mmCIF file of C-alpha atoms in Angstrom:
data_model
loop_
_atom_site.group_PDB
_atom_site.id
_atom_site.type_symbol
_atom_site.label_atom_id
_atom_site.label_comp_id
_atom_site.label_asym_id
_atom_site.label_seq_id
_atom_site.Cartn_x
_atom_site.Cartn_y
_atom_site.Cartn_z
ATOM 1 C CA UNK Z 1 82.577 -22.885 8.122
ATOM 2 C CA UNK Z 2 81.452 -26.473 7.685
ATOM 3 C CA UNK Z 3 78.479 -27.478 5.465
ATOM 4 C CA UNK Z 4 76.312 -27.757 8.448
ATOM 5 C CA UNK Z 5 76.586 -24.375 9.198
ATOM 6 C CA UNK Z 6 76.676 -23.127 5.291
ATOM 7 C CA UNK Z 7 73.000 -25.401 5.037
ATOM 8 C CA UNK Z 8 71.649 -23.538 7.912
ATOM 9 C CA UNK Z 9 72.388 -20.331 6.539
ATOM 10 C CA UNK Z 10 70.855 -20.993 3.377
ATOM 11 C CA UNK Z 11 67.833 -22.282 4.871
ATOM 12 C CA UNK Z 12 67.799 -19.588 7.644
ATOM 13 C CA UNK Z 13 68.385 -17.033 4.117
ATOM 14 C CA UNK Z 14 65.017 -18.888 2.558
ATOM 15 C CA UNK Z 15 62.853 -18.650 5.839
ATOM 16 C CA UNK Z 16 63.995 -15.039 5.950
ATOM 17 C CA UNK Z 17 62.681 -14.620 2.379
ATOM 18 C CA UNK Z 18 59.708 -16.666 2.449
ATOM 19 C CA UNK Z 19 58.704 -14.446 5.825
ATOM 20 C CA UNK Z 20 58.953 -11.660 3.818
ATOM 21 C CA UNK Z 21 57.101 -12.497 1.135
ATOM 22 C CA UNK Z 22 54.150 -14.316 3.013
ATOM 23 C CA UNK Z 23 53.969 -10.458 4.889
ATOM 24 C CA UNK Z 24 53.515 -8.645 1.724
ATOM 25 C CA UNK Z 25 49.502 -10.453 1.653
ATOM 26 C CA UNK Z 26 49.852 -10.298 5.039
ATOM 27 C CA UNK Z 27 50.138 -6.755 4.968
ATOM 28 C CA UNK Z 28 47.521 -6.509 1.681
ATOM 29 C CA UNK Z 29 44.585 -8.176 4.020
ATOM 30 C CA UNK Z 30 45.133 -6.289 7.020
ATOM 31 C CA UNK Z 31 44.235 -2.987 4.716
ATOM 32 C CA UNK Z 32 41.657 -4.638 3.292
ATOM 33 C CA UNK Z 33 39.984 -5.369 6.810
ATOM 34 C CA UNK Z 34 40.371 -1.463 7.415
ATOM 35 C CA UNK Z 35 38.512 -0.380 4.453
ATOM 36 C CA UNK Z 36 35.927 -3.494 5.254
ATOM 37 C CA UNK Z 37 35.833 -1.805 8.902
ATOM 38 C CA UNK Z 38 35.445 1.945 7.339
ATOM 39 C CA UNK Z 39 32.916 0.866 5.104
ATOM 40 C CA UNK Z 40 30.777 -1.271 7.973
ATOM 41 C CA UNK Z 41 30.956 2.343 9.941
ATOM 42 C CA UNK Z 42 29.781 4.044 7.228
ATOM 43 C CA UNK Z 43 26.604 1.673 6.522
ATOM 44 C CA UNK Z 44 26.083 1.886 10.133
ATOM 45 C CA UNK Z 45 26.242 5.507 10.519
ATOM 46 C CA UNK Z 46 24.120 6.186 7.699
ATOM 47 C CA UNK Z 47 21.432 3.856 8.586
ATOM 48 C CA UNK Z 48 20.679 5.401 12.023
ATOM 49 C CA UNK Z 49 19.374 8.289 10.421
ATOM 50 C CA UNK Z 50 17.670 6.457 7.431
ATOM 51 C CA UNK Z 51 15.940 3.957 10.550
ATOM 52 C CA UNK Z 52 14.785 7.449 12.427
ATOM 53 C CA UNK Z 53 13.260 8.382 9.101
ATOM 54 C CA UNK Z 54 11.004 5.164 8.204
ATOM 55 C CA UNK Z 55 10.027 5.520 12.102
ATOM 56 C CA UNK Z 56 9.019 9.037 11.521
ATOM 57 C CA UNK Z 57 7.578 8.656 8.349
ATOM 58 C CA UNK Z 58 5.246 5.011 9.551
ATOM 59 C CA UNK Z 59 3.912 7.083 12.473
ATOM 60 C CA UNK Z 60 2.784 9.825 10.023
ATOM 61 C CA UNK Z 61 1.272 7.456 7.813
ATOM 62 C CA UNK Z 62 -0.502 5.350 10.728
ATOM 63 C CA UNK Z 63 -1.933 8.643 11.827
ATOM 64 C CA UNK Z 64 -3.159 9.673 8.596
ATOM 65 C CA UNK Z 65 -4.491 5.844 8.422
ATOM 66 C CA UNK Z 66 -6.777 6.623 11.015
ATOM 67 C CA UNK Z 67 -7.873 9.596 10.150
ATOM 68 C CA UNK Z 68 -9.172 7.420 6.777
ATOM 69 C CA UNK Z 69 -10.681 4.713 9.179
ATOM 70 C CA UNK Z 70 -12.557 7.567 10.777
ATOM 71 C CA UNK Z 71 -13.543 9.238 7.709
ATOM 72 C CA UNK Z 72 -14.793 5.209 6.024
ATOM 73 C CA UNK Z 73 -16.421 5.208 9.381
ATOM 74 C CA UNK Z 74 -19.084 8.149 8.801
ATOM 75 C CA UNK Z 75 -18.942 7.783 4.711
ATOM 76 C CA UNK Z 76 -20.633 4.095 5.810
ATOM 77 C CA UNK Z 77 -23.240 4.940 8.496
ATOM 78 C CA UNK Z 78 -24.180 7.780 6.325
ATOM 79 C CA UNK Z 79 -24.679 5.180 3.408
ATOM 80 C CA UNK Z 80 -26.609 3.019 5.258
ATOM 81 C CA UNK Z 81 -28.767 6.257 6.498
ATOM 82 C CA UNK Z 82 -29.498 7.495 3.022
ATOM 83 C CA UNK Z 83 -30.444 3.766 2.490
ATOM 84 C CA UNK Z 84 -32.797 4.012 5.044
ATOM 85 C CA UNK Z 85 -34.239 7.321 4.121
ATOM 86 C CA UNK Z 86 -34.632 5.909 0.654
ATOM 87 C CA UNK Z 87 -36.462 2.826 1.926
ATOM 88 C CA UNK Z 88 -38.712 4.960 4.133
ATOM 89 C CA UNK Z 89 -39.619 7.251 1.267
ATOM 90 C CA UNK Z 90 -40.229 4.184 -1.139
ATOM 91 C CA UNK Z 91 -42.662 2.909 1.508
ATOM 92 C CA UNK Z 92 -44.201 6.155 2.506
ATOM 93 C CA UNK Z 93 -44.697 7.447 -0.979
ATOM 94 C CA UNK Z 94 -44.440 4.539 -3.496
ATOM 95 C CA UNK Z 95 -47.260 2.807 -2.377
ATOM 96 C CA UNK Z 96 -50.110 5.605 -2.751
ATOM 97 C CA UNK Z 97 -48.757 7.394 -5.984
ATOM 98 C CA UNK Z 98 -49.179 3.835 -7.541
ATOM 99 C CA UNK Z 99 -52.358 4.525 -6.172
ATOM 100 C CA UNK Z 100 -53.078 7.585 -7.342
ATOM 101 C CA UNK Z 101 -51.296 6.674 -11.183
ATOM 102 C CA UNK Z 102 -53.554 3.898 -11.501
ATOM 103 C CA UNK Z 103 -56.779 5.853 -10.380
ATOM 104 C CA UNK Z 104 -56.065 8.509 -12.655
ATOM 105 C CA UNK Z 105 -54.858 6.642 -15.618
ATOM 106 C CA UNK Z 106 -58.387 4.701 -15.003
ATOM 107 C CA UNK Z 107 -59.702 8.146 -14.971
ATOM 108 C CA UNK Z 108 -58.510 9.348 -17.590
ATOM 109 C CA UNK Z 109 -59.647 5.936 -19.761
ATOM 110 C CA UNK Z 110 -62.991 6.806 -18.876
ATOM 111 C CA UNK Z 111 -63.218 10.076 -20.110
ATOM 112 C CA UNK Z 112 -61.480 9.074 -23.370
ATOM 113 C CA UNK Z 113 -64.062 6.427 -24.034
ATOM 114 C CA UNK Z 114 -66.965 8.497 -23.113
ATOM 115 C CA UNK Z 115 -65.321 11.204 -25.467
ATOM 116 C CA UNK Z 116 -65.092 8.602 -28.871
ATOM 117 C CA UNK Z 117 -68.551 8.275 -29.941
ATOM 118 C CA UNK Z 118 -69.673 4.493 -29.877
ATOM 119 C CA UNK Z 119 -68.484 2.772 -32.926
ATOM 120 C CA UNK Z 120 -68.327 -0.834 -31.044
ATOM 121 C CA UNK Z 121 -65.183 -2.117 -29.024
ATOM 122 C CA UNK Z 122 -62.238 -3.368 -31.016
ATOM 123 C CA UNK Z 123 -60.695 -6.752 -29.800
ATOM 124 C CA UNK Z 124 -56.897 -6.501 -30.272
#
């Protein structure tokens, strides 16, 4: 053996070993990507359900959400018809028992000085 071939077998001996211990890593990372892989599967497979749920459960609520509208719907034209009832009445009734208040309290003011006997009127 000549030192040509002695050289090549060392470095073909230090190629062999730095293969092997750039695979080791090598070998590390590939198992990592499988649990990264598992894990992605996992995520995915549970969120279908999860995503079937929220549907499920937004359609419910957008259904009860109109049900409210519906229900806000009558609570405000019954509002504004107890408004108007109130307005009506006001108008109907207001007007003449101020009427009749005032005539009777004027009535009743009479009697009350007819009833005093006349001592003179007192100035306030």
């Amino acid at each position: 053996m000549t030192g040509g071939d002695i050289a090549g077998l060392i470095a073909a001996g230090v190629f062999a070993l730095l293969v092997l211990l750039l695979a080791v890593p090598i070998l590390k990372l590939g198992r990592v990507f499988d649990e990264v892989r598992t894990s992605i599967r996992s995520l995915s497979d549970g969120a279908t359900p999860l995503m079937d749920e929220v549907t499920a459960t937004v359609s419910t609520t957008n259904q009860q959400l109109r049900k409210v509208d519906g229900i806000t719907s009558n609570v405000s034209d019954a509002s504004a018809n107890i408004s108007a009832l109130s307005s009506l009445v006001a108008a109907t009734v207001g007007s003449p028992l101020i009427k009749v208040a005032a005539f009777s309290y004027g009535v009743r003011s009479a009697f009350a000085a007819r009833r005093k006997p006349g001592s003179g009127r007192r100035s306030r």
